[in-house]
Amino acid sequence: MGQGSEQGVAGDGGTPLPDEIAAGNAEQAGTWNGDDGRFWVQQRERQEARYLRLTPHLIAAAGIQADSRVLDIGCGSGGTSLEVARTAAEGSVLGVDVSAPMLDEARKRAAEAGLPQVSFERGDAQVHRFEEGAFDVAISRFGVMFFADPEAAFENIARALHPGGQLAFLCWRSVRDNAYLTVPMGAIAPYVQLPELAAPGAPGPFSLADADRIKKLLDSTGFDEITISAVDEPMWMGPDPDDVVAYQLGMPGSRAMLAEASAEARAKTVTALREALAEHQGPDGVTLGSAAWLVTAHRR
Ligand SMILES: C[S@@+](CC[C@H](N)C(=O)[O-])C[C@H]1O[C@@H](n2cnc3c(N)ncnc32)[C@H](O)[C@@H]1O
C-alpha cells in the first residue's frame, strides 16, 4: 500500500482529505486519495474483470428490490453502485467513499449510464452522518476492511439501516488462501524485499480474514442473523503474462519495492513473475484462485 498521511493532507501528492476523516483513518484515506486511488481508476476495467466471478455472490445475497434504498460502503469507482442501481430502478443508491479520484470516476460513469437514482458522497464511513434508518440494504465489495475502529464503523452502518435492514459484504480471507497473491509473491520473493504483512486485524485488505472476529464484531454492533460463507472463485488477472507483469509491477507499492532493488534483481523479478504467471495461462488469459468471505446480517 501507499504511504501514510497526516490528517487533512493526502500522502503522496493526492487530493487533500476532508475534515470528516477519523484520525485513525487518515493514513488509509491518504493512500486512497493518492497514487493507489489513481491507479485503481486507471485500472478500473481490469478491477471489474478481476471481481467478475465474485460480485454475483454479493448481489445475490443483498436481495435488492426495485424500490430498495441501498448504501454502498467504500464504493470506489462505483462498479457495484451502478450494478445494483439497475435493479433498484425505483429506489436509490448512495455510494460513500473517502477517495476523491475514485468518486470522480464513479460520478462520471453514473452520468454516462443514465442512472439518476445513484448518488455519491465523499466521506469516512466510520463517522459519516448517514440519515438514521434511511437504508434498506448496505452492501460492500471489499470496502469495509480499512477502518481503524471497526466497532465504530459497523455501529455507524447499523444506524444507517432501519431495524431488519440487510447487510451484505465481501471481504478477503487470509493471504495464504489467496493464490492471486501467493503465486506472484512466491515467485518474486527470492529477488526483492517484500513489504511486511500487516499485523492480524490491522486496517487493510485482510483485517477481516478471521471469521470469528467478523461474527463478534457484527454481534456487538447491532446485527443478528449473521452468516459467513466461503467464496472460492478464479480471478482473471489479465490477457497474458506480460500484461499481468506490467500491471503488478506498475502498482504503487510494487514500484516502491522495485526502486530499492538492483537492476539485476529487477530483471530476475520480471522473469520469475512472467514464468509463474505463464503456468496459469488458459484460453481466456491468466487466472489465479481467490478466497473471500461473503457476510450477511440484519440490523437488530
Ligand atoms: C478495495 S477498494 C474497493 C472499491 C469498490 N468497492 C470496488 O469493489 O471496486 C476499497 C475502497 O474502500 C474505500 N475506503 C477505505 N477506507 C474507507 C472509509 N473509512 N470510508 C469509506 N471508504 C473507504 C477506498 O477508498 C476504496 O475505494
Coordinates of C-alpha atoms and ligand atoms in Angstrom, one line a residue:
M1 CA 0.0 0.0 0.0
G2 CA 1.0 3.6 -0.4
Q3 CA 2.5 5.9 2.2
G4 CA 0.7 7.4 5.1
S5 CA -0.5 10.9 5.6
E6 CA -1.3 13.4 8.3
Q7 CA -5.0 14.2 8.7
G8 CA -6.1 16.7 6.1
V9 CA -3.1 16.0 3.8
A10 CA -3.0 13.3 1.1
G11 CA 0.0 11.0 1.5
D12 CA 1.6 11.2 -2.0
G13 CA 0.6 14.4 -3.8
G14 CA -3.1 13.4 -4.0
T15 CA -6.3 15.1 -3.1
P16 CA -6.5 16.8 0.3
L17 CA -8.6 15.0 2.8
P18 CA -11.9 16.5 4.2
D19 CA -12.2 17.2 7.9
E20 CA -14.6 14.3 8.4
I21 CA -11.9 11.6 8.3
A22 CA -11.5 9.9 11.7
A23 CA -7.9 10.4 13.0
G24 CA -7.1 6.7 12.8
N25 CA -8.3 6.5 9.2
A26 CA -6.1 9.4 7.8
E27 CA -3.4 7.1 6.6
Q28 CA -5.7 4.8 4.6
A29 CA -7.6 7.9 3.3
G30 CA -4.3 9.4 2.2
T31 CA -3.5 6.2 0.3
W32 CA -6.8 6.0 -1.5
N33 CA -6.7 9.7 -2.4
G34 CA -3.1 9.4 -3.7
D35 CA -1.3 7.1 -6.0
D36 CA -3.3 4.0 -5.1
G37 CA -6.7 5.6 -5.8
R38 CA -5.4 7.0 -9.1
F39 CA -4.0 3.5 -10.1
W40 CA -7.4 2.0 -9.3
V41 CA -9.1 4.5 -11.6
Q42 CA -6.6 3.7 -14.4
Q43 CA -7.2 0.0 -13.9
R44 CA -10.9 0.2 -13.4
E45 CA -11.9 -2.1 -16.2
R46 CA -9.4 -4.7 -15.1
Q47 CA -10.6 -4.4 -11.5
E48 CA -14.1 -5.1 -12.6
A49 CA -13.0 -8.1 -14.6
R50 CA -11.0 -9.4 -11.6
Y51 CA -14.1 -9.3 -9.5
L52 CA -16.4 -10.7 -12.2
R53 CA -16.9 -14.1 -10.6
L54 CA -17.1 -12.7 -7.0
T55 CA -19.6 -9.9 -7.5
P56 CA -22.6 -12.1 -8.3
H57 CA -22.3 -13.7 -4.8
L58 CA -22.7 -10.3 -3.2
I59 CA -25.6 -9.2 -5.5
A60 CA -27.5 -12.4 -4.9
A61 CA -27.1 -12.1 -1.1
A62 CA -28.1 -8.4 -0.9
G63 CA -31.7 -9.2 -2.1
I64 CA -32.2 -5.8 -3.7
Q65 CA -35.7 -4.9 -4.9
A66 CA -36.9 -2.4 -7.4
D67 CA -37.7 0.1 -4.6
S68 CA -34.7 -0.6 -2.3
R69 CA -32.7 2.2 -0.8
V70 CA -29.1 1.0 -0.9
L71 CA -25.9 2.2 0.7
D72 CA -22.7 1.1 -0.9
I73 CA -19.8 1.4 1.6
G74 CA -16.3 2.1 0.1
C75 CA -17.9 2.2 -3.3
G76 CA -14.7 3.2 -5.1
S77 CA -15.3 3.9 -8.8
G78 CA -18.9 2.8 -8.4
G79 CA -18.9 -0.6 -10.0
T80 CA -21.4 -2.2 -7.6
S81 CA -23.3 1.0 -7.1
L82 CA -24.2 1.1 -10.8
E83 CA -24.9 -2.6 -11.0
V84 CA -27.4 -2.5 -8.1
A85 CA -29.0 0.7 -9.4
R86 CA -30.2 -1.2 -12.4
T87 CA -32.2 -3.3 -10.1
A88 CA -33.2 -0.5 -7.6
A89 CA -34.7 1.4 -10.6
E90 CA -37.4 3.0 -8.4
G91 CA -35.3 3.2 -5.3
S92 CA -32.0 4.9 -4.7
V93 CA -28.3 4.0 -4.3
L94 CA -25.8 6.1 -2.3
G95 CA -22.1 5.2 -2.7
V96 CA -19.8 6.5 0.0
D97 CA -16.0 6.6 -0.2
V98 CA -13.1 8.5 1.1
S99 CA -11.3 8.7 -2.3
A100 CA -11.9 11.8 -4.5
P101 CA -10.4 10.4 -7.6
M102 CA -12.4 7.2 -7.4
L103 CA -15.6 9.1 -6.7
D104 CA -15.0 11.4 -9.7
E105 CA -14.8 8.3 -11.9
A106 CA -18.0 6.9 -10.2
R107 CA -20.0 10.1 -10.9
K108 CA -18.8 10.1 -14.5
R109 CA -19.9 6.6 -15.0
A110 CA -23.3 7.1 -13.4
A111 CA -23.9 10.1 -15.7
E112 CA -22.8 8.1 -18.8
A113 CA -25.1 5.2 -17.8
G114 CA -28.1 7.5 -17.2
L115 CA -28.8 6.3 -13.7
P116 CA -30.1 9.3 -11.8
Q117 CA -31.1 7.1 -8.8
V118 CA -27.4 6.8 -7.9
S119 CA -25.5 9.5 -6.0
F120 CA -22.1 9.6 -4.3
E121 CA -20.8 11.3 -1.2
R122 CA -17.3 11.6 -0.1
G123 CA -16.9 10.6 3.5
D124 CA -15.4 8.2 6.0
A125 CA -18.0 5.5 6.5
Q126 CA -16.8 5.1 10.1
V127 CA -18.0 8.6 11.1
H128 CA -20.1 9.8 8.2
R129 CA -23.5 11.2 9.4
F130 CA -25.9 8.9 7.5
E131 CA -29.6 9.6 7.9
E132 CA -30.7 7.3 10.6
G133 CA -32.6 4.2 9.4
A134 CA -32.7 5.6 5.9
F135 CA -31.5 2.4 4.1
D136 CA -33.0 -1.0 3.4
V137 CA -29.7 -2.6 2.4
A138 CA -26.0 -1.8 3.0
I139 CA -23.5 -3.6 0.7
S140 CA -19.8 -3.5 0.2
R141 CA -17.4 -5.2 -2.2
F142 CA -14.1 -5.2 -0.4
G143 CA -14.6 -1.7 1.1
V144 CA -15.1 -2.5 4.8
M145 CA -11.6 -3.7 5.9
F146 CA -9.9 -0.4 6.2
F147 CA -11.4 1.1 9.4
A148 CA -9.1 1.9 12.3
D149 CA -12.1 1.4 14.6
P150 CA -14.3 -1.3 13.0
E151 CA -16.7 -1.3 16.0
A152 CA -17.5 2.4 15.5
A153 CA -17.7 1.9 11.7
F154 CA -20.2 -1.0 11.9
E155 CA -22.2 0.7 14.6
N156 CA -22.5 3.7 12.2
I157 CA -23.5 1.4 9.3
A158 CA -26.1 -0.3 11.5
R159 CA -27.5 3.1 12.4
A160 CA -28.0 3.9 8.7
L161 CA -30.1 0.8 8.3
H162 CA -33.6 0.5 9.5
P163 CA -34.3 -2.3 12.0
G164 CA -34.4 -5.5 10.0
G165 CA -32.3 -3.9 7.2
Q166 CA -29.9 -6.1 5.3
L167 CA -26.1 -6.0 5.4
A168 CA -24.1 -7.9 2.8
F169 CA -20.4 -7.6 2.1
L170 CA -17.4 -9.4 0.6
C171 CA -14.0 -9.3 2.4
W172 CA -10.8 -11.3 1.8
R173 CA -9.9 -14.4 3.7
S174 CA -6.2 -14.8 4.6
V175 CA -3.3 -14.0 2.2
R176 CA -2.2 -17.7 2.3
D177 CA -5.7 -18.7 0.9
N178 CA -5.4 -16.3 -2.0
A179 CA -3.3 -17.7 -4.9
Y180 CA -3.7 -14.4 -6.7
L181 CA -1.3 -13.1 -4.1
T182 CA 0.8 -16.1 -3.1
V183 CA 1.7 -17.1 -6.6
P184 CA 3.2 -13.7 -7.6
M185 CA 4.7 -13.1 -4.1
G186 CA 6.2 -16.6 -4.0
A187 CA 7.8 -16.0 -7.5
I188 CA 9.5 -12.7 -6.7
A189 CA 10.4 -13.3 -3.0
P190 CA 13.9 -14.5 -3.8
Y191 CA 14.8 -11.3 -5.6
V192 CA 13.1 -8.4 -3.7
Q193 CA 12.3 -7.4 -0.2
L194 CA 8.5 -8.0 0.1
P195 CA 6.7 -5.5 2.2
E196 CA 5.9 -6.7 5.7
L197 CA 2.4 -8.1 6.1
A198 CA 0.1 -6.0 8.3
A199 CA -0.4 -7.4 11.8
P200 CA -3.5 -9.6 12.0
G201 CA -6.6 -7.4 12.3
A202 CA -4.8 -4.2 11.4
P203 CA -6.6 -2.0 8.9
G204 CA -6.0 -3.3 5.4
P205 CA -7.3 -5.8 2.9
F206 CA -7.0 -8.8 5.3
S207 CA -8.2 -7.2 8.5
L208 CA -11.4 -9.3 8.5
A209 CA -9.8 -12.6 7.4
D210 CA -10.8 -14.2 10.8
A211 CA -14.4 -15.3 10.6
D212 CA -14.8 -15.4 14.4
R213 CA -13.7 -11.7 14.5
I214 CA -16.4 -10.8 12.0
K215 CA -19.1 -12.7 13.9
K216 CA -18.1 -10.9 17.2
L217 CA -17.8 -7.6 15.5
L218 CA -21.3 -7.7 14.0
D219 CA -22.9 -9.2 17.0
S220 CA -21.5 -6.4 19.2
T221 CA -22.5 -3.6 16.8
G222 CA -26.3 -4.3 16.4
F223 CA -26.6 -7.1 13.9
D224 CA -28.1 -10.6 14.1
E225 CA -28.8 -13.5 11.8
I226 CA -25.1 -13.4 10.8
T227 CA -24.0 -15.8 8.1
I228 CA -20.4 -16.1 6.9
S229 CA -19.7 -18.3 3.9
A230 CA -16.5 -19.1 2.0
V231 CA -16.5 -18.0 -1.6
D232 CA -13.7 -19.5 -3.7
E233 CA -13.6 -18.2 -7.3
P234 CA -11.0 -17.9 -10.0
M235 CA -9.8 -14.4 -10.6
W236 CA -8.9 -13.2 -14.1
M237 CA -5.6 -11.3 -13.9
G238 CA -5.1 -10.2 -17.5
P239 CA -5.0 -11.4 -21.0
D240 CA -1.4 -12.8 -20.9
P241 CA 1.6 -12.9 -18.6
D242 CA 3.3 -9.8 -20.0
D243 CA 0.2 -7.7 -19.4
V244 CA -0.1 -9.0 -15.8
V245 CA 3.6 -8.4 -15.1
A246 CA 3.2 -4.8 -16.3
Y247 CA 0.0 -4.4 -14.1
Q248 CA 1.5 -6.0 -11.0
L249 CA 4.8 -4.2 -11.2
G250 CA 3.1 -0.9 -12.0
M251 CA 1.2 -0.9 -8.7
P252 CA 2.4 2.0 -6.5
G253 CA 3.6 -0.5 -3.8
S254 CA 5.5 -2.6 -6.3
R255 CA 7.2 0.5 -7.8
A256 CA 8.4 1.5 -4.4
M257 CA 9.6 -2.1 -3.7
L258 CA 11.5 -2.3 -7.1
A259 CA 13.1 1.1 -6.6
E260 CA 15.1 -0.5 -3.7
A261 CA 16.3 -3.4 -5.8
S262 CA 19.4 -3.7 -8.1
A263 CA 19.0 -3.8 -11.9
E264 CA 19.8 -7.5 -11.8
A265 CA 17.3 -8.2 -9.1
R266 CA 14.6 -6.2 -11.1
A267 CA 15.3 -8.2 -14.2
K268 CA 15.1 -11.5 -12.3
T269 CA 11.9 -10.4 -10.7
V270 CA 10.3 -9.8 -14.1
T271 CA 11.4 -13.1 -15.5
A272 CA 10.3 -15.1 -12.4
L273 CA 6.9 -13.4 -12.3
R274 CA 6.3 -13.9 -16.0
E275 CA 7.2 -17.6 -15.7
A276 CA 5.0 -18.1 -12.7
L277 CA 2.0 -16.4 -14.4
A278 CA 2.6 -18.4 -17.6
E279 CA 1.8 -21.6 -15.7
H280 CA -1.7 -20.2 -15.1
Q281 CA -2.4 -19.1 -18.7
G282 CA -5.6 -20.5 -20.1
P283 CA -7.6 -19.8 -23.2
D284 CA -9.2 -16.7 -21.6
G285 CA -6.0 -15.3 -20.1
V286 CA -4.2 -15.7 -16.8
T287 CA -6.4 -16.8 -13.9
L288 CA -5.5 -17.4 -10.2
G289 CA -7.6 -18.5 -7.3
S290 CA -9.2 -16.1 -4.8
A291 CA -10.8 -16.7 -1.4
A292 CA -13.3 -14.4 0.2
W293 CA -15.9 -14.3 2.9
L294 CA -19.5 -13.5 1.9
V295 CA -21.1 -12.0 5.1
T296 CA -24.7 -11.2 5.6
A297 CA -26.6 -10.0 8.6
H298 CA -29.7 -8.0 9.6
R299 CA -29.9 -4.9 11.8
R300 CA -31.5 -5.8 15.1
Ligands
LIG1 C1 -10.6 -2.4 -2.4 S1 -11.3 -0.9 -2.8 C2 -12.9 -1.5 -3.3 C3 -13.7 -0.4 -4.1 C4 -15.1 -0.9 -4.6 N1 -15.9 -1.3 -3.5 C5 -14.9 -1.9 -5.7 O1 -15.3 -3.1 -5.4 O2 -14.5 -1.6 -6.8 C6 -11.6 -0.3 -1.2 C7 -12.4 1.0 -1.1 O3 -12.7 1.4 0.2 C8 -12.5 2.8 0.3 N2 -12.3 3.1 1.8 C9 -11.3 2.9 2.6 N3 -11.5 3.3 3.8 C10 -12.7 3.9 3.8 C11 -13.5 4.6 4.8 N4 -13.1 4.8 6.0 N5 -14.7 5.1 4.4 C12 -15.2 5.0 3.2 N6 -14.5 4.3 2.2 C13 -13.3 3.8 2.5 C14 -11.3 3.1 -0.5 O4 -11.2 4.5 -0.9 C15 -11.6 2.2 -1.7 O5 -12.3 2.8 -2.7

